[in-house]
PDB file of C-alpha atoms in Angstrom:
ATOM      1  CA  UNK V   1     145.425  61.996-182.230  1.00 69.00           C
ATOM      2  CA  UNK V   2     145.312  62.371-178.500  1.00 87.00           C
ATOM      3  CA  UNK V   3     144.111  59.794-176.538  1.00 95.00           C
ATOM      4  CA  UNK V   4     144.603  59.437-172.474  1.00 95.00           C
ATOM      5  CA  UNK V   5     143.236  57.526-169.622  1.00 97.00           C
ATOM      6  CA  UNK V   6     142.460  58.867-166.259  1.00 96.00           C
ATOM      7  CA  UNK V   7     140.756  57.842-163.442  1.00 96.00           C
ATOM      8  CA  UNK V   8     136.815  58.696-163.327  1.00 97.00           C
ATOM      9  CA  UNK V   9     137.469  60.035-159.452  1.00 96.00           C
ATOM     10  CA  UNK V  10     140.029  62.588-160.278  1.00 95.00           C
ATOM     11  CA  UNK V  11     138.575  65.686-161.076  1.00 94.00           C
ATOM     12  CA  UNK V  12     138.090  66.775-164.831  1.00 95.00           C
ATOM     13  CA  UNK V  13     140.329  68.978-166.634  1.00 94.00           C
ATOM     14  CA  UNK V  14     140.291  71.443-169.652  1.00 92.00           C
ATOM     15  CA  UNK V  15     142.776  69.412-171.050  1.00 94.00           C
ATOM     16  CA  UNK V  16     140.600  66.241-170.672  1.00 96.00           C
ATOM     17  CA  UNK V  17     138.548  67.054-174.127  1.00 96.00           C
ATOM     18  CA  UNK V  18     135.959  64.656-174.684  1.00 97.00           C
ATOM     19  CA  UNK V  19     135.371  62.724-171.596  1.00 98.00           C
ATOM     20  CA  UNK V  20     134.361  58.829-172.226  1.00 98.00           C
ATOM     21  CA  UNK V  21     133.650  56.413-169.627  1.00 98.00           C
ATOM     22  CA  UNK V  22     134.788  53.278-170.602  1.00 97.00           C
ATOM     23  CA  UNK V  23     133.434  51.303-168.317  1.00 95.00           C
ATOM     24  CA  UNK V  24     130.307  49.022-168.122  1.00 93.00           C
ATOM     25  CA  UNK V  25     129.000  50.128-164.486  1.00 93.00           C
ATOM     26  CA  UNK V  26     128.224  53.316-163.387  1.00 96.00           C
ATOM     27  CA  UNK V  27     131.367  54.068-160.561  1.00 95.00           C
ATOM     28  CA  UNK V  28     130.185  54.136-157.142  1.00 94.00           C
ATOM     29  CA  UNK V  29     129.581  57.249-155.156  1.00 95.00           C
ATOM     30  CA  UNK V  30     130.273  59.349-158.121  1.00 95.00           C
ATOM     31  CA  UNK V  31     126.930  61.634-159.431  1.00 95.00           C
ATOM     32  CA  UNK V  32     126.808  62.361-162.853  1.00 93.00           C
ATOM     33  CA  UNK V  33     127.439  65.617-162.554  1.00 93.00           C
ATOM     34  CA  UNK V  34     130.718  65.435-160.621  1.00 93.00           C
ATOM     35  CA  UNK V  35     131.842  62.798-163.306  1.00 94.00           C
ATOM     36  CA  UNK V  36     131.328  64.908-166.140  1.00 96.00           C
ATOM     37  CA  UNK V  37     130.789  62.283-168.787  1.00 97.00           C
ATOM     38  CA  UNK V  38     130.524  63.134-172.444  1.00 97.00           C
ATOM     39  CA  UNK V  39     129.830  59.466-173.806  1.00 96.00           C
ATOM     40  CA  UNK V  40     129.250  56.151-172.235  1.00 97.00           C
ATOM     41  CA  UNK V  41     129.680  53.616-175.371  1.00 96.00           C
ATOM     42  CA  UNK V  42     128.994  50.513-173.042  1.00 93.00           C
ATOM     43  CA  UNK V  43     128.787  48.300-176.174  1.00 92.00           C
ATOM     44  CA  UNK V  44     133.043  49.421-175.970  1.00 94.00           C
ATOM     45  CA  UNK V  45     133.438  48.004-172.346  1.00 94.00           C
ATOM     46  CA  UNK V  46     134.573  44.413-171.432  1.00 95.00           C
ATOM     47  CA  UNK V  47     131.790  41.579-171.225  1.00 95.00           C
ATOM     48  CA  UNK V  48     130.110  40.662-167.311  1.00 93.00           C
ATOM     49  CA  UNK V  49     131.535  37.295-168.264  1.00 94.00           C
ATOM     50  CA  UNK V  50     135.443  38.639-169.033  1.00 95.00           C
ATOM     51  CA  UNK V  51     135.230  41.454-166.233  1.00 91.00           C
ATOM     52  CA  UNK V  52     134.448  38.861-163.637  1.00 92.00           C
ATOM     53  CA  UNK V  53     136.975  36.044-165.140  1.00 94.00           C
ATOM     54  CA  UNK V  54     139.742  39.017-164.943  1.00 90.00           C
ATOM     55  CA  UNK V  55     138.728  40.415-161.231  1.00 86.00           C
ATOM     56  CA  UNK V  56     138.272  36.707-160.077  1.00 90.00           C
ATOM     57  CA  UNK V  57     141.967  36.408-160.424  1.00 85.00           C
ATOM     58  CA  UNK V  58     142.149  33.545-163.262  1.00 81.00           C
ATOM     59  CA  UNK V  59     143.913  34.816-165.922  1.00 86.00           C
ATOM     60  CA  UNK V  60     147.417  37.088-166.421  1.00 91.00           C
ATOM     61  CA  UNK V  61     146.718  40.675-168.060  1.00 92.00           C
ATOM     62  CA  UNK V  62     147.811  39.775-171.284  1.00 94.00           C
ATOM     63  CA  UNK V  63     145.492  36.721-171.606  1.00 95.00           C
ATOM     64  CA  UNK V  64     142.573  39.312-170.452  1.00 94.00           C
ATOM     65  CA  UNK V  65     143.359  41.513-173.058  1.00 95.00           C
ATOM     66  CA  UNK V  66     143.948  39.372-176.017  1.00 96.00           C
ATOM     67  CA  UNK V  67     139.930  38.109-174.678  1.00 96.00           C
ATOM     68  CA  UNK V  68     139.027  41.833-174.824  1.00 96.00           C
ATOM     69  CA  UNK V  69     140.380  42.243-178.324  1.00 96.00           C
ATOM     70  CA  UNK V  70     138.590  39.472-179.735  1.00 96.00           C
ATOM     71  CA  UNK V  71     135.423  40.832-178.196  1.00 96.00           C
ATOM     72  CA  UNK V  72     136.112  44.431-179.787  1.00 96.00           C
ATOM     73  CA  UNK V  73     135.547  42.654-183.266  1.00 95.00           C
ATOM     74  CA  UNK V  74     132.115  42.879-183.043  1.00 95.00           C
ATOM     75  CA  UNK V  75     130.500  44.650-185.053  1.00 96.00           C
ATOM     76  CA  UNK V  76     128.847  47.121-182.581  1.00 95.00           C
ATOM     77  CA  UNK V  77     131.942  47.732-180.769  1.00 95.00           C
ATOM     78  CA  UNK V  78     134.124  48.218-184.281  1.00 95.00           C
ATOM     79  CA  UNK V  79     131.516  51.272-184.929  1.00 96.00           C
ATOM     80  CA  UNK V  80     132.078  52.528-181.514  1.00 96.00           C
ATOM     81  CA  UNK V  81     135.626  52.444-181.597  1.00 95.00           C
ATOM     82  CA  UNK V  82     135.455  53.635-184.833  1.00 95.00           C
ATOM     83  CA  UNK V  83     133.252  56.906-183.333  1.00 96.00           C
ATOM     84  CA  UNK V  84     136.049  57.035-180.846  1.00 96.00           C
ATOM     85  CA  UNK V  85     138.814  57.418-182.687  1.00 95.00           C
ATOM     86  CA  UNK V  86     136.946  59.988-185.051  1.00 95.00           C
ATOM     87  CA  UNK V  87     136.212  61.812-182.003  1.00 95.00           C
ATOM     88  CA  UNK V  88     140.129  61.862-181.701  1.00 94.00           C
ATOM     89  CA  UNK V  89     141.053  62.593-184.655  1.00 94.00           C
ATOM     90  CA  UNK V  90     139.103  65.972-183.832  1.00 94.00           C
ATOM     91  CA  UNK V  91     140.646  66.922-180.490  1.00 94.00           C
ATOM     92  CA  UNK V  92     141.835  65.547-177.352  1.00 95.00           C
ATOM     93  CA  UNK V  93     139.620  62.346-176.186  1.00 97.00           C
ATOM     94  CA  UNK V  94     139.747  60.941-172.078  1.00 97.00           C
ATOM     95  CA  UNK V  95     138.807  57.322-171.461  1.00 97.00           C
ATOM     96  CA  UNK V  96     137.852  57.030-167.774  1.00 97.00           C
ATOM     97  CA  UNK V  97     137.710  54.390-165.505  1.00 96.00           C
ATOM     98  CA  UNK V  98     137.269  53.308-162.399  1.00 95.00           C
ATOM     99  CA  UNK V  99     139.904  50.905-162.313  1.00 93.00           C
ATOM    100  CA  UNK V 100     142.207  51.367-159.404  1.00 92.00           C
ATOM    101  CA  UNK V 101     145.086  50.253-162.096  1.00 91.00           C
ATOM    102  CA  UNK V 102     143.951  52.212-165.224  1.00 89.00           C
ATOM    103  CA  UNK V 103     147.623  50.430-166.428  1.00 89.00           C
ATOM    104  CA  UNK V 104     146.257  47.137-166.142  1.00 89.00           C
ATOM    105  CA  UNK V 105     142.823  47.499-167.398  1.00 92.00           C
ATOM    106  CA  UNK V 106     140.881  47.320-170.599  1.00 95.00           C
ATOM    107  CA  UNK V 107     141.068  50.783-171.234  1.00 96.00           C
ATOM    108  CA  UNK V 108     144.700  50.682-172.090  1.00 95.00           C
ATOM    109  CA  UNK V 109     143.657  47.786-174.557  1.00 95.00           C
ATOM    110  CA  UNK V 110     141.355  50.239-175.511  1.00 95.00           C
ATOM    111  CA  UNK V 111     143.893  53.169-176.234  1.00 95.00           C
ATOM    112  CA  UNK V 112     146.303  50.867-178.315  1.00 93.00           C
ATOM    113  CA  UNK V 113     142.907  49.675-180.574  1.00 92.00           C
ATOM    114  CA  UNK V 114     142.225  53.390-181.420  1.00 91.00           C
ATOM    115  CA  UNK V 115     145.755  54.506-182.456  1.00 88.00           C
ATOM    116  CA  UNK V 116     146.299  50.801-184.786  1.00 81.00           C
TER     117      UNK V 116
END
């Protein structure tokens, strides 16, 4: 299983596969077609309420996360990640975001929940 994240702004790659934005709002100044998105599985991306708690500064990474992973138990997002990871389990699969620190952000939460 491959499974990477990149930044929605850098320009796609052959190597990228299938191309999933992972995050809830559309990233600014970026057309669809430049973006290249395969899925948007916004049922996958953190809550308003957790994104702003996180970005407002009130909470370390770790707490954010272990928010985010309880959230993923729904059972909407535990088909989508389960679409995810099949999608994986076929060929390479790129979560993008427009985090500025993809390292620090849900979708690395995301990567370790697909390859459990």
């Amino acid at each position: 299983m491959s499974v990477r994240v990149r930044r929605v702004y850098e320009p796609p790659e052959p190597a990228d596969g299938v191309r999933v934005l992972v995050d809830r709002l559309w990233p600014r100044g970026l057309s669809k077609e430049a973006a290249r998105v395969d899925e948007w599985p916004k049922a996958l991306t953190p809550s308003t309420e957790l994104r702003r708690w996180y970005h407002a500064g009130e909470g370390s990474y770790e707490e954010f996360a272990e928010r985010y992973e309880a959230e993923l138990a729904d059972p909407e997002a535990v088909e989508l990640l389960d679409q995810v990871r099949e999608l994986a389990h076929k060929g390479d699969v790129t979560l993008l975001t427009a985090s500025k620190t993809p390292e620090q952000s849900h979708a690395t939460v995301l990567v370790r929940m697909l390859e459990s």
